[in-house]
Amino acid sequence: MSKMKKESDHSYLYFTKWALILSVFWLLLSGMYNLLLLSFGAVSVIVVLFVLIRMESADKKRQEIGTGIRLLRYIPWLMGQILKSSIHVTKLIWGSPNNVSPTLAKIDASNVPSNRRVLYANSITLTPGTLSVDLKDGELTVHALQKSSVKELEEGYMENKITGIWGKANDGDL
C-alpha cells in the first residue's frame, strides 16, 4: 500500500470517527429528535469537521520550536508597556474629555517577520488605549484613543523590540 493511500485512509477514518463522535454527542445533549434540531446538528457537525480539516492542514506546516528565551525577554517588557499605558489611559479617562482624540491609522509592519506580525498586532491590542483592527500585506490598521499613541507606534519602538528579539523580515517574508 502506498504512503498516499495510507494517509488518505487515515484521514478518512479520522474524520469519520469525529463525525460519529460529534453526532452522538449532539444527539445525547439534545434529547429531542425532530427534523429541525437534527438538521441543526448535522450542520454543526459539518462546520466542525470543516474546521478540523483546516486545522489538520495548519498542523502539517512546519512550526518553530524554542522561543522560550526570546519570550522571556519579551514578556517582561510587554508587561511594563501594559502597566505604563494602563496608567496613561486611566489618567486620560479621568481627565478632561478634550484629551481624548480617537484616531484610526495604518502602521507599516513589513520589517516584522511575517510569522511574528500577529504577535505584533496582539501586543498593540494588549496595550490599553490601542486596538489592532486589521493586518493585511504587512500593514496594520490600528485604532487608538489618542493620536500620540499612533505616533509612538509609527516611531517604531514596539516594532524595534520585536525585530530586536526575533529578527527583521527578510525578502522571503515580505
mmCIF file of C-alpha atoms in Angstrom:
data_model
loop_
_atom_site.group_PDB
_atom_site.id
_atom_site.type_symbol
_atom_site.label_atom_id
_atom_site.label_comp_id
_atom_site.label_asym_id
_atom_site.label_seq_id
_atom_site.Cartn_x
_atom_site.Cartn_y
_atom_site.Cartn_z
ATOM 1 C CA MET A 1 0.000 0.000 0.000
ATOM 2 C CA SER A 2 1.444 3.369 -0.944
ATOM 3 C CA LYS A 3 2.103 6.132 1.563
ATOM 4 C CA MET A 4 -0.508 8.414 -0.069
ATOM 5 C CA LYS A 5 -3.154 5.706 0.179
ATOM 6 C CA LYS A 6 -2.342 5.111 3.876
ATOM 7 C CA GLU A 7 -2.602 8.851 4.644
ATOM 8 C CA SER A 8 -5.855 9.068 2.704
ATOM 9 C CA ASP A 9 -7.309 6.080 4.566
ATOM 10 C CA HIS A 10 -6.108 7.524 7.878
ATOM 11 C CA SER A 11 -7.725 10.919 7.151
ATOM 12 C CA TYR A 12 -10.969 9.305 6.031
ATOM 13 C CA LEU A 13 -11.098 7.119 9.151
ATOM 14 C CA TYR A 14 -10.086 10.050 11.380
ATOM 15 C CA PHE A 15 -12.834 12.352 10.100
ATOM 16 C CA THR A 16 -15.410 9.555 10.075
ATOM 17 C CA LYS A 17 -14.667 8.893 13.755
ATOM 18 C CA TRP A 18 -15.020 12.593 14.568
ATOM 19 C CA ALA A 19 -18.272 12.834 12.631
ATOM 20 C CA LEU A 20 -19.638 9.866 14.542
ATOM 21 C CA ILE A 21 -18.469 11.153 17.944
ATOM 22 C CA LEU A 22 -19.850 14.646 17.322
ATOM 23 C CA SER A 23 -23.162 13.307 16.022
ATOM 24 C CA VAL A 24 -23.646 11.018 19.022
ATOM 25 C CA PHE A 25 -22.645 13.830 21.382
ATOM 26 C CA TRP A 26 -25.169 16.165 19.723
ATOM 27 C CA LEU A 27 -27.920 13.564 19.963
ATOM 28 C CA LEU A 28 -27.187 12.837 23.617
ATOM 29 C CA LEU A 29 -27.153 16.500 24.593
ATOM 30 C CA SER A 30 -30.180 17.401 22.500
ATOM 31 C CA GLY A 31 -32.598 14.787 23.739
ATOM 32 C CA MET A 32 -35.060 15.939 21.079
ATOM 33 C CA TYR A 33 -35.231 14.279 17.703
ATOM 34 C CA ASN A 34 -37.336 16.487 15.464
ATOM 35 C CA LEU A 35 -36.222 17.347 11.942
ATOM 36 C CA LEU A 36 -35.203 20.942 12.706
ATOM 37 C CA LEU A 37 -32.900 20.015 15.587
ATOM 38 C CA LEU A 38 -31.425 17.081 13.678
ATOM 39 C CA SER A 39 -30.653 19.362 10.726
ATOM 40 C CA PHE A 40 -29.034 21.914 13.064
ATOM 41 C CA GLY A 41 -26.959 19.080 14.492
ATOM 42 C CA ALA A 42 -25.896 17.897 11.048
ATOM 43 C CA VAL A 43 -24.915 21.428 10.009
ATOM 44 C CA SER A 44 -22.921 21.990 13.189
ATOM 45 C CA VAL A 45 -21.090 18.666 12.759
ATOM 46 C CA ILE A 46 -20.223 19.605 9.158
ATOM 47 C CA VAL A 47 -18.912 23.006 10.294
ATOM 48 C CA VAL A 48 -16.772 21.404 12.998
ATOM 49 C CA LEU A 49 -15.417 18.861 10.503
ATOM 50 C CA PHE A 50 -14.541 21.693 8.125
ATOM 51 C CA VAL A 51 -12.638 23.408 10.945
ATOM 52 C CA LEU A 52 -10.867 20.119 11.729
ATOM 53 C CA ILE A 53 -9.779 19.781 8.108
ATOM 54 C CA ARG A 54 -8.381 23.316 8.186
ATOM 55 C CA MET A 55 -6.621 22.599 11.474
ATOM 56 C CA GLU A 56 -5.078 19.440 10.037
ATOM 57 C CA SER A 57 -3.542 21.363 7.150
ATOM 58 C CA ALA A 58 -2.202 24.013 9.547
ATOM 59 C CA ASP A 59 -0.743 21.317 11.813
ATOM 60 C CA LYS A 60 1.259 19.889 8.926
ATOM 61 C CA LYS A 61 3.064 23.190 8.385
ATOM 62 C CA ARG A 62 6.496 23.453 9.918
ATOM 63 C CA GLN A 63 6.353 25.113 13.333
ATOM 64 C CA GLU A 64 9.194 26.885 15.063
ATOM 65 C CA ILE A 65 10.081 25.462 18.453
ATOM 66 C CA GLY A 66 12.177 27.004 21.172
ATOM 67 C CA THR A 67 11.067 30.593 21.552
ATOM 68 C CA GLY A 68 11.354 30.299 25.339
ATOM 69 C CA ILE A 69 14.377 32.574 25.834
ATOM 70 C CA ARG A 70 13.039 35.094 23.348
ATOM 71 C CA LEU A 71 9.672 35.083 25.046
ATOM 72 C CA LEU A 72 11.322 35.559 28.450
ATOM 73 C CA ARG A 73 12.934 38.708 27.063
ATOM 74 C CA TYR A 74 9.709 39.970 25.534
ATOM 75 C CA ILE A 75 7.041 39.292 28.178
ATOM 76 C CA PRO A 76 8.536 41.465 30.964
ATOM 77 C CA TRP A 77 8.899 44.351 28.514
ATOM 78 C CA LEU A 78 5.311 43.887 27.291
ATOM 79 C CA MET A 79 4.002 43.750 30.882
ATOM 80 C CA GLY A 80 5.810 47.030 31.590
ATOM 81 C CA GLN A 81 4.217 48.600 28.500
ATOM 82 C CA ILE A 82 0.780 47.363 29.564
ATOM 83 C CA LEU A 83 1.221 48.802 33.060
ATOM 84 C CA LYS A 84 2.538 52.121 31.746
ATOM 85 C CA SER A 85 -0.221 52.528 29.193
ATOM 86 C CA SER A 86 -2.904 51.433 31.696
ATOM 87 C CA ILE A 87 -1.886 54.307 33.936
ATOM 88 C CA HIS A 88 -1.893 56.635 30.925
ATOM 89 C CA VAL A 89 -5.385 55.534 29.816
ATOM 90 C CA THR A 90 -6.716 55.849 33.373
ATOM 91 C CA LYS A 91 -5.450 59.423 33.549
ATOM 92 C CA LEU A 92 -6.888 60.075 30.093
ATOM 93 C CA ILE A 93 -10.341 58.791 31.050
ATOM 94 C CA TRP A 94 -10.468 60.503 34.436
ATOM 95 C CA GLY A 95 -9.127 63.738 32.990
ATOM 96 C CA SER A 96 -10.618 66.127 30.524
ATOM 97 C CA PRO A 97 -12.557 64.669 27.596
ATOM 98 C CA ASN A 98 -10.648 67.111 25.386
ATOM 99 C CA ASN A 99 -7.534 64.945 25.815
ATOM 100 C CA VAL A 100 -9.196 62.030 24.012
ATOM 101 C CA SER A 101 -8.591 62.148 20.276
ATOM 102 C CA PRO A 102 -9.668 58.825 18.771
ATOM 103 C CA THR A 103 -7.856 58.005 15.590
ATOM 104 C CA LEU A 104 -7.529 55.218 13.064
ATOM 105 C CA ALA A 105 -4.195 54.785 11.269
ATOM 106 C CA LYS A 106 -2.229 52.345 9.147
ATOM 107 C CA ILE A 107 1.108 51.238 10.582
ATOM 108 C CA ASP A 108 3.809 49.653 8.427
ATOM 109 C CA ALA A 109 4.776 46.228 9.786
ATOM 110 C CA SER A 110 6.805 45.000 6.825
ATOM 111 C CA ASN A 111 10.028 44.902 8.899
ATOM 112 C CA VAL A 112 8.472 42.401 11.300
ATOM 113 C CA PRO A 113 8.879 38.771 10.146
ATOM 114 C CA SER A 114 5.611 37.504 8.666
ATOM 115 C CA ASN A 115 5.327 34.765 11.292
ATOM 116 C CA ARG A 116 5.577 37.411 14.072
ATOM 117 C CA ARG A 117 3.164 40.026 12.722
ATOM 118 C CA VAL A 118 0.254 38.573 14.670
ATOM 119 C CA LEU A 119 2.373 38.824 17.823
ATOM 120 C CA TYR A 120 2.992 42.475 16.966
ATOM 121 C CA ALA A 121 -0.723 43.109 16.327
ATOM 122 C CA ASN A 122 -1.722 41.357 19.557
ATOM 123 C CA SER A 123 0.905 43.285 21.521
ATOM 124 C CA ILE A 124 -0.606 46.519 20.249
ATOM 125 C CA THR A 125 -4.079 45.317 21.257
ATOM 126 C CA LEU A 126 -2.864 44.285 24.722
ATOM 127 C CA THR A 127 -1.634 47.759 25.496
ATOM 128 C CA PRO A 128 -4.620 49.785 26.723
ATOM 129 C CA GLY A 129 -5.886 52.536 24.501
ATOM 130 C CA THR A 130 -4.875 50.808 21.264
ATOM 131 C CA LEU A 131 -6.549 48.148 19.184
ATOM 132 C CA SER A 132 -5.286 46.324 16.093
ATOM 133 C CA VAL A 133 -8.198 46.237 13.697
ATOM 134 C CA ASP A 134 -6.691 44.640 10.594
ATOM 135 C CA LEU A 135 -3.453 43.053 9.426
ATOM 136 C CA LYS A 136 -3.022 42.852 5.690
ATOM 137 C CA ASP A 137 0.071 42.679 3.477
ATOM 138 C CA GLY A 138 2.488 43.905 6.132
ATOM 139 C CA GLU A 139 0.267 46.785 7.166
ATOM 140 C CA LEU A 140 -1.629 47.103 10.443
ATOM 141 C CA THR A 141 -4.747 49.191 10.894
ATOM 142 C CA VAL A 142 -4.767 50.478 14.466
ATOM 143 C CA HIS A 143 -7.392 52.364 16.463
ATOM 144 C CA ALA A 144 -6.132 54.488 19.339
ATOM 145 C CA LEU A 145 -7.773 56.688 21.965
ATOM 146 C CA GLN A 146 -5.163 59.354 21.417
ATOM 147 C CA LYS A 147 -3.180 60.435 18.349
ATOM 148 C CA SER A 148 0.042 60.354 20.370
ATOM 149 C CA SER A 149 -0.339 56.567 20.759
ATOM 150 C CA VAL A 150 -0.339 56.180 16.974
ATOM 151 C CA LYS A 151 2.705 58.453 16.708
ATOM 152 C CA GLU A 152 4.542 56.196 19.180
ATOM 153 C CA LEU A 153 3.704 53.176 17.044
ATOM 154 C CA GLU A 154 4.819 54.992 13.903
ATOM 155 C CA GLU A 155 8.141 55.769 15.597
ATOM 156 C CA GLY A 156 8.579 52.002 15.775
ATOM 157 C CA TYR A 157 9.618 51.358 19.373
ATOM 158 C CA MET A 158 7.417 48.269 19.747
ATOM 159 C CA GLU A 159 8.312 47.086 16.241
ATOM 160 C CA ASN A 160 12.022 47.501 17.050
ATOM 161 C CA LYS A 161 11.581 45.477 20.229
ATOM 162 C CA ILE A 162 10.015 42.581 18.304
ATOM 163 C CA THR A 163 12.556 42.708 15.479
ATOM 164 C CA GLY A 164 15.358 43.001 18.046
ATOM 165 C CA ILE A 165 14.269 39.729 19.632
ATOM 166 C CA TRP A 166 13.038 37.736 16.620
ATOM 167 C CA GLY A 167 14.963 39.438 13.813
ATOM 168 C CA LYS A 168 13.874 41.568 10.886
ATOM 169 C CA ALA A 169 11.838 40.321 7.974
ATOM 170 C CA ASN A 170 13.930 39.093 5.087
ATOM 171 C CA ASP A 171 12.959 39.107 1.437
ATOM 172 C CA GLY A 172 11.329 35.680 1.800
ATOM 173 C CA ASP A 173 8.976 37.022 4.488
ATOM 174 C CA LEU A 174 7.716 40.019 2.528
#
